[in-house]
mmCIF file of C-alpha atoms in Angstrom:
data_model
loop_
_atom_site.group_PDB
_atom_site.id
_atom_site.type_symbol
_atom_site.label_atom_id
_atom_site.label_comp_id
_atom_site.label_asym_id
_atom_site.label_seq_id
_atom_site.Cartn_x
_atom_site.Cartn_y
_atom_site.Cartn_z
ATOM 1 C CA MET A 1 -24.984 -157.842 -196.386
ATOM 2 C CA LEU A 2 -23.095 -155.522 -199.291
ATOM 3 C CA GLU A 3 -26.371 -154.850 -200.851
ATOM 4 C CA HIS A 4 -26.751 -152.211 -197.819
ATOM 5 C CA VAL A 5 -23.673 -150.384 -198.634
ATOM 6 C CA PRO A 6 -24.804 -147.011 -199.831
ATOM 7 C CA GLN A 7 -24.403 -146.323 -203.691
ATOM 8 C CA TRP A 8 -22.027 -143.281 -202.759
ATOM 9 C CA LEU A 9 -19.958 -145.003 -200.723
ATOM 10 C CA GLY A 10 -19.605 -148.230 -203.304
ATOM 11 C CA HIS A 11 -18.892 -145.330 -205.917
ATOM 12 C CA ALA A 12 -16.161 -144.126 -204.108
ATOM 13 C CA LEU A 13 -14.485 -147.433 -203.398
ATOM 14 C CA ARG A 14 -14.307 -148.396 -206.970
ATOM 15 C CA ASP A 15 -10.518 -148.466 -207.215
ATOM 16 C CA VAL A 16 -10.088 -150.451 -204.168
ATOM 17 C CA ARG A 17 -9.977 -153.836 -205.213
ATOM 18 C CA ALA A 18 -7.782 -156.884 -203.780
ATOM 19 C CA GLY A 19 -6.781 -157.618 -207.522
ATOM 20 C CA ILE A 20 -6.162 -160.723 -209.613
ATOM 21 C CA ASP A 21 -2.866 -161.011 -208.381
ATOM 22 C CA LYS A 22 -4.079 -161.749 -204.867
ATOM 23 C CA LEU A 23 -6.179 -164.854 -206.292
ATOM 24 C CA ALA A 24 -4.678 -168.395 -205.112
ATOM 25 C CA ILE A 25 -4.078 -169.469 -208.376
ATOM 26 C CA ALA A 26 -1.360 -166.532 -208.917
ATOM 27 C CA GLN A 27 0.558 -167.510 -205.748
ATOM 28 C CA GLU A 28 4.013 -168.162 -206.184
ATOM 29 C CA PRO A 29 4.143 -170.970 -203.491
ATOM 30 C CA LEU A 30 1.689 -172.918 -205.534
ATOM 31 C CA GLY A 31 4.376 -173.408 -208.287
ATOM 32 C CA THR A 32 4.078 -173.433 -211.811
ATOM 33 C CA PHE A 33 1.726 -176.200 -213.523
ATOM 34 C CA GLU A 34 -0.675 -176.668 -216.894
ATOM 35 C CA ARG A 35 -4.410 -175.770 -217.504
ATOM 36 C CA PHE A 36 -7.390 -177.792 -217.711
ATOM 37 C CA ASP A 37 -10.571 -177.337 -218.824
ATOM 38 C CA LEU A 38 -13.312 -175.897 -216.479
ATOM 39 C CA SER A 39 -16.424 -174.655 -217.431
ATOM 40 C CA SER A 40 -20.406 -174.273 -216.797
ATOM 41 C CA MET A 41 -23.637 -174.642 -218.683
ATOM 42 C CA ALA A 42 -24.969 -171.502 -216.763
ATOM 43 C CA PHE A 43 -22.563 -168.726 -218.257
ATOM 44 C CA ALA A 44 -19.341 -168.511 -220.409
ATOM 45 C CA ASP A 45 -15.845 -167.514 -219.113
ATOM 46 C CA GLY A 46 -15.904 -164.020 -218.663
ATOM 47 C CA GLY A 47 -19.416 -163.767 -218.806
ATOM 48 C CA ARG A 48 -22.084 -162.503 -216.417
ATOM 49 C CA LEU A 49 -23.211 -164.982 -213.748
ATOM 50 C CA PRO A 50 -27.225 -165.107 -213.764
ATOM 51 C CA GLU A 51 -29.026 -163.382 -210.969
ATOM 52 C CA ARG A 52 -30.025 -166.855 -210.027
ATOM 53 C CA PHE A 53 -26.634 -167.662 -208.417
ATOM 54 C CA THR A 54 -26.234 -164.558 -206.722
ATOM 55 C CA ALA A 55 -27.529 -162.532 -203.419
ATOM 56 C CA ASP A 56 -30.102 -160.942 -205.791
ATOM 57 C CA GLY A 57 -31.624 -164.155 -206.525
ATOM 58 C CA ALA A 58 -32.030 -167.641 -205.319
ATOM 59 C CA GLY A 59 -28.431 -167.533 -204.209
ATOM 60 C CA VAL A 60 -27.360 -170.852 -205.129
ATOM 61 C CA SER A 61 -23.940 -172.256 -206.292
ATOM 62 C CA PRO A 62 -23.652 -172.671 -210.352
ATOM 63 C CA PRO A 63 -23.206 -175.787 -212.082
ATOM 64 C CA LEU A 64 -19.827 -176.703 -213.029
ATOM 65 C CA MET A 65 -18.099 -179.443 -215.084
ATOM 66 C CA TRP A 66 -14.494 -180.046 -215.693
ATOM 67 C CA ARG A 67 -12.538 -182.990 -218.096
ATOM 68 C CA ASP A 68 -9.230 -184.281 -218.385
ATOM 69 C CA PRO A 69 -7.046 -183.522 -215.192
ATOM 70 C CA PRO A 70 -3.683 -184.911 -216.013
ATOM 71 C CA ALA A 71 -2.168 -188.075 -214.705
ATOM 72 C CA GLY A 72 -1.378 -188.600 -211.401
ATOM 73 C CA THR A 73 -4.517 -186.395 -209.857
ATOM 74 C CA ALA A 74 -5.496 -187.786 -206.737
ATOM 75 C CA ARG A 75 -7.993 -185.346 -206.106
ATOM 76 C CA LEU A 76 -9.295 -181.950 -206.741
ATOM 77 C CA ALA A 77 -9.977 -178.690 -204.811
ATOM 78 C CA LEU A 78 -12.086 -175.829 -205.967
ATOM 79 C CA LEU A 79 -11.808 -172.589 -204.406
ATOM 80 C CA VAL A 80 -13.814 -169.306 -205.701
ATOM 81 C CA GLU A 81 -12.493 -165.713 -204.669
ATOM 82 C CA ASP A 82 -14.079 -162.362 -205.760
ATOM 83 C CA ALA A 83 -10.815 -160.385 -207.214
ATOM 84 C CA ASP A 84 -12.480 -157.136 -206.960
ATOM 85 C CA SER A 85 -13.975 -157.222 -203.089
ATOM 86 C CA PRO A 86 -13.133 -153.806 -201.641
ATOM 87 C CA THR A 87 -10.792 -155.570 -199.232
ATOM 88 C CA PRO A 88 -7.011 -156.404 -198.797
ATOM 89 C CA GLN A 89 -7.408 -159.911 -200.030
ATOM 90 C CA PRO A 90 -10.261 -161.610 -202.258
ATOM 91 C CA LEU A 91 -13.133 -162.255 -200.873
ATOM 92 C CA VAL A 92 -13.786 -166.262 -200.382
ATOM 93 C CA HIS A 93 -16.847 -167.493 -201.955
ATOM 94 C CA ALA A 94 -16.501 -171.176 -201.759
ATOM 95 C CA VAL A 95 -13.943 -174.128 -200.645
ATOM 96 C CA VAL A 96 -14.687 -177.713 -201.857
ATOM 97 C CA TRP A 97 -12.109 -179.842 -200.886
ATOM 98 C CA GLY A 98 -11.372 -183.793 -201.937
ATOM 99 C CA LEU A 99 -13.241 -184.117 -205.179
ATOM 100 C CA PRO A 100 -12.589 -187.274 -207.096
ATOM 101 C CA GLY A 101 -9.372 -186.718 -209.442
ATOM 102 C CA THR A 102 -11.043 -187.465 -212.647
ATOM 103 C CA ALA A 103 -13.655 -185.706 -215.144
ATOM 104 C CA GLY A 104 -16.713 -184.544 -213.306
ATOM 105 C CA ASP A 105 -19.063 -182.077 -212.464
ATOM 106 C CA LEU A 106 -20.808 -180.184 -209.414
ATOM 107 C CA ALA A 107 -24.545 -179.917 -209.957
ATOM 108 C CA GLU A 108 -26.310 -176.405 -209.387
ATOM 109 C CA GLY A 109 -26.772 -176.003 -205.625
ATOM 110 C CA ALA A 110 -23.934 -178.823 -204.817
ATOM 111 C CA ILE A 111 -22.093 -176.010 -202.842
ATOM 112 C CA ALA A 112 -24.004 -176.102 -199.760
ATOM 113 C CA ALA A 113 -22.869 -176.477 -195.902
ATOM 114 C CA ASP A 114 -22.190 -180.326 -195.035
ATOM 115 C CA GLY A 115 -20.927 -180.225 -191.687
ATOM 116 C CA ALA A 116 -17.830 -182.971 -191.632
ATOM 117 C CA GLY A 117 -18.808 -183.998 -195.152
ATOM 118 C CA ASP A 118 -21.846 -185.197 -196.916
ATOM 119 C CA GLY A 119 -21.280 -189.031 -197.025
ATOM 120 C CA ASP A 120 -19.130 -188.670 -200.675
ATOM 121 C CA GLU A 121 -15.489 -187.546 -200.999
ATOM 122 C CA LYS A 122 -15.686 -184.275 -201.095
ATOM 123 C CA ASP A 123 -15.876 -181.656 -197.998
ATOM 124 C CA VAL A 124 -17.371 -178.276 -198.423
ATOM 125 C CA GLY A 125 -15.290 -175.522 -196.496
ATOM 126 C CA HIS A 126 -15.990 -172.504 -194.978
ATOM 127 C CA ASN A 127 -16.214 -168.986 -196.819
ATOM 128 C CA SER A 128 -14.906 -165.602 -195.917
ATOM 129 C CA TYR A 129 -18.054 -164.986 -193.617
ATOM 130 C CA ARG A 130 -16.727 -168.176 -191.698
ATOM 131 C CA ARG A 131 -19.870 -170.388 -193.213
ATOM 132 C CA GLU A 132 -20.031 -173.611 -195.047
ATOM 133 C CA GLY A 133 -21.129 -173.321 -198.608
ATOM 134 C CA TRP A 134 -21.741 -171.171 -201.069
ATOM 135 C CA LEU A 135 -21.479 -167.366 -200.532
ATOM 136 C CA PRO A 136 -23.503 -165.549 -203.310
ATOM 137 C CA PRO A 137 -22.129 -162.913 -204.962
ATOM 138 C CA ASP A 138 -23.195 -159.694 -203.588
ATOM 139 C CA PRO A 139 -21.012 -156.650 -204.738
ATOM 140 C CA PRO A 140 -21.710 -153.095 -203.622
ATOM 141 C CA THR A 141 -23.907 -151.010 -205.766
ATOM 142 C CA GLY A 142 -21.805 -148.471 -207.651
ATOM 143 C CA HIS A 143 -18.679 -150.405 -207.198
ATOM 144 C CA GLY A 144 -18.635 -151.411 -210.657
ATOM 145 C CA GLU A 145 -18.123 -155.292 -212.016
ATOM 146 C CA HIS A 146 -16.647 -157.889 -210.201
ATOM 147 C CA ARG A 147 -14.696 -160.846 -211.381
ATOM 148 C CA TYR A 148 -15.527 -163.797 -209.667
ATOM 149 C CA ALA A 149 -12.837 -166.414 -210.231
ATOM 150 C CA PHE A 150 -13.776 -170.468 -210.137
ATOM 151 C CA GLN A 151 -10.044 -171.948 -209.869
ATOM 152 C CA LEU A 152 -10.036 -175.836 -209.450
ATOM 153 C CA PHE A 153 -6.535 -177.479 -208.757
ATOM 154 C CA ALA A 154 -5.416 -180.918 -209.724
ATOM 155 C CA LEU A 155 -3.375 -182.347 -206.852
ATOM 156 C CA ASP A 156 -1.135 -185.096 -206.392
ATOM 157 C CA ALA A 157 -1.245 -188.043 -203.993
ATOM 158 C CA ASP A 158 0.995 -186.268 -201.726
ATOM 159 C CA THR A 159 -0.782 -183.284 -201.121
ATOM 160 C CA PRO A 160 -1.743 -183.214 -196.935
ATOM 161 C CA ASP A 161 -5.169 -183.537 -195.739
ATOM 162 C CA VAL A 162 -6.520 -180.349 -194.836
ATOM 163 C CA GLY A 163 -9.166 -181.829 -192.555
ATOM 164 C CA ALA A 164 -13.241 -181.002 -191.996
ATOM 165 C CA ASP A 165 -14.291 -177.534 -193.162
ATOM 166 C CA PRO A 166 -11.381 -176.230 -194.569
ATOM 167 C CA GLY A 167 -10.443 -172.420 -195.192
ATOM 168 C CA ARG A 168 -8.751 -170.759 -197.724
ATOM 169 C CA SER A 169 -5.626 -170.405 -195.920
ATOM 170 C CA ALA A 170 -5.341 -173.999 -194.698
ATOM 171 C CA LEU A 171 -6.011 -175.032 -198.435
ATOM 172 C CA VAL A 172 -3.570 -172.960 -200.101
ATOM 173 C CA ALA A 173 -0.910 -173.892 -197.606
ATOM 174 C CA ALA A 174 -1.585 -177.350 -198.350
ATOM 175 C CA MET A 175 -1.517 -177.264 -201.941
ATOM 176 C CA ALA A 176 1.984 -175.580 -202.243
ATOM 177 C CA GLY A 177 4.213 -177.724 -204.285
ATOM 178 C CA HIS A 178 1.637 -180.266 -205.095
ATOM 179 C CA VAL A 179 -0.641 -178.589 -208.054
ATOM 180 C CA LEU A 180 -0.366 -180.719 -211.245
ATOM 181 C CA ALA A 181 -2.838 -178.453 -213.085
ATOM 182 C CA ALA A 182 -5.594 -175.820 -212.669
ATOM 183 C CA GLY A 183 -8.984 -174.823 -214.553
ATOM 184 C CA LEU A 184 -9.858 -171.394 -214.254
ATOM 185 C CA LEU A 185 -13.240 -169.925 -214.946
ATOM 186 C CA ILE A 186 -14.123 -166.184 -214.773
ATOM 187 C CA GLY A 187 -17.884 -165.174 -213.937
ATOM 188 C CA THR A 188 -18.661 -161.532 -213.641
ATOM 189 C CA TYR A 189 -21.332 -159.689 -211.838
ATOM 190 C CA SER A 190 -22.442 -156.103 -210.739
ATOM 191 C CA ARG A 191 -25.588 -154.092 -209.371
ATOM 192 C CA SER A 192 -27.238 -151.316 -211.387
ATOM 193 C CA GLU A 193 -25.467 -148.328 -210.604
ATOM 194 C CA ALA A 194 -27.563 -144.910 -209.871
ATOM 195 C CA ALA A 195 -27.263 -141.464 -211.288
ATOM 196 C CA PRO A 196 -24.314 -139.784 -209.727
ATOM 197 C CA VAL A 197 -25.028 -137.466 -206.465
ATOM 198 C CA GLY A 198 -26.280 -133.932 -207.874
ATOM 199 C CA LEU A 199 -26.926 -134.914 -211.305
ATOM 200 C CA VAL A 200 -30.904 -134.794 -210.403
ATOM 201 C CA GLY A 201 -30.371 -131.409 -209.086
ATOM 202 C CA GLU A 202 -28.228 -130.191 -211.919
ATOM 203 C CA ALA A 203 -30.819 -131.278 -214.494
ATOM 204 C CA ALA A 204 -33.674 -129.591 -212.633
ATOM 205 C CA GLY A 205 -31.447 -126.240 -212.524
ATOM 206 C CA ALA A 206 -31.041 -126.499 -216.285
ATOM 207 C CA THR A 207 -34.724 -126.778 -217.114
ATOM 208 C CA ALA A 208 -35.998 -124.414 -214.501
#
């Protein structure tokens, strides 16, 4: 995937980013809503994602936990997007629909392909690669730090069903006007950056 993008190209695209304003949680059709707590035992809000949860490690989804969704919450929906992907819209890393509308959690690795559902209430939808499950963070080398936004939406009982294997567009359209509250957790990740092109040659010339 993006680990094969050359370092020089990643560096050239450093200023090409989708932007925080493109995240689902910032979209006007969703309306205004309060916030509730979303966290992870694996990383702090604004902290670096451990390699285990990325394309450089095991590539499993991180554990998440939440508490106190507001009264009237019928279900929860999770959307994970990369605000800094070098694309017009944020890259979608996970969609989970139909989580129970109560305090709860997702265990490590729980965001995985499940076909039309895994027998419980939730259904794991498809990411930007049109695959079900967790798309491990995979930023281009040289592109700098990426912000991965874990967005958990508390939805009312009138929210339309999105069916099996939902995607980002269907989810956002269904949630419009039905969001009671949202939790937001940011994890960051970047790949080590090589020395700028020409630095080695310049150094060699200086010592020759």
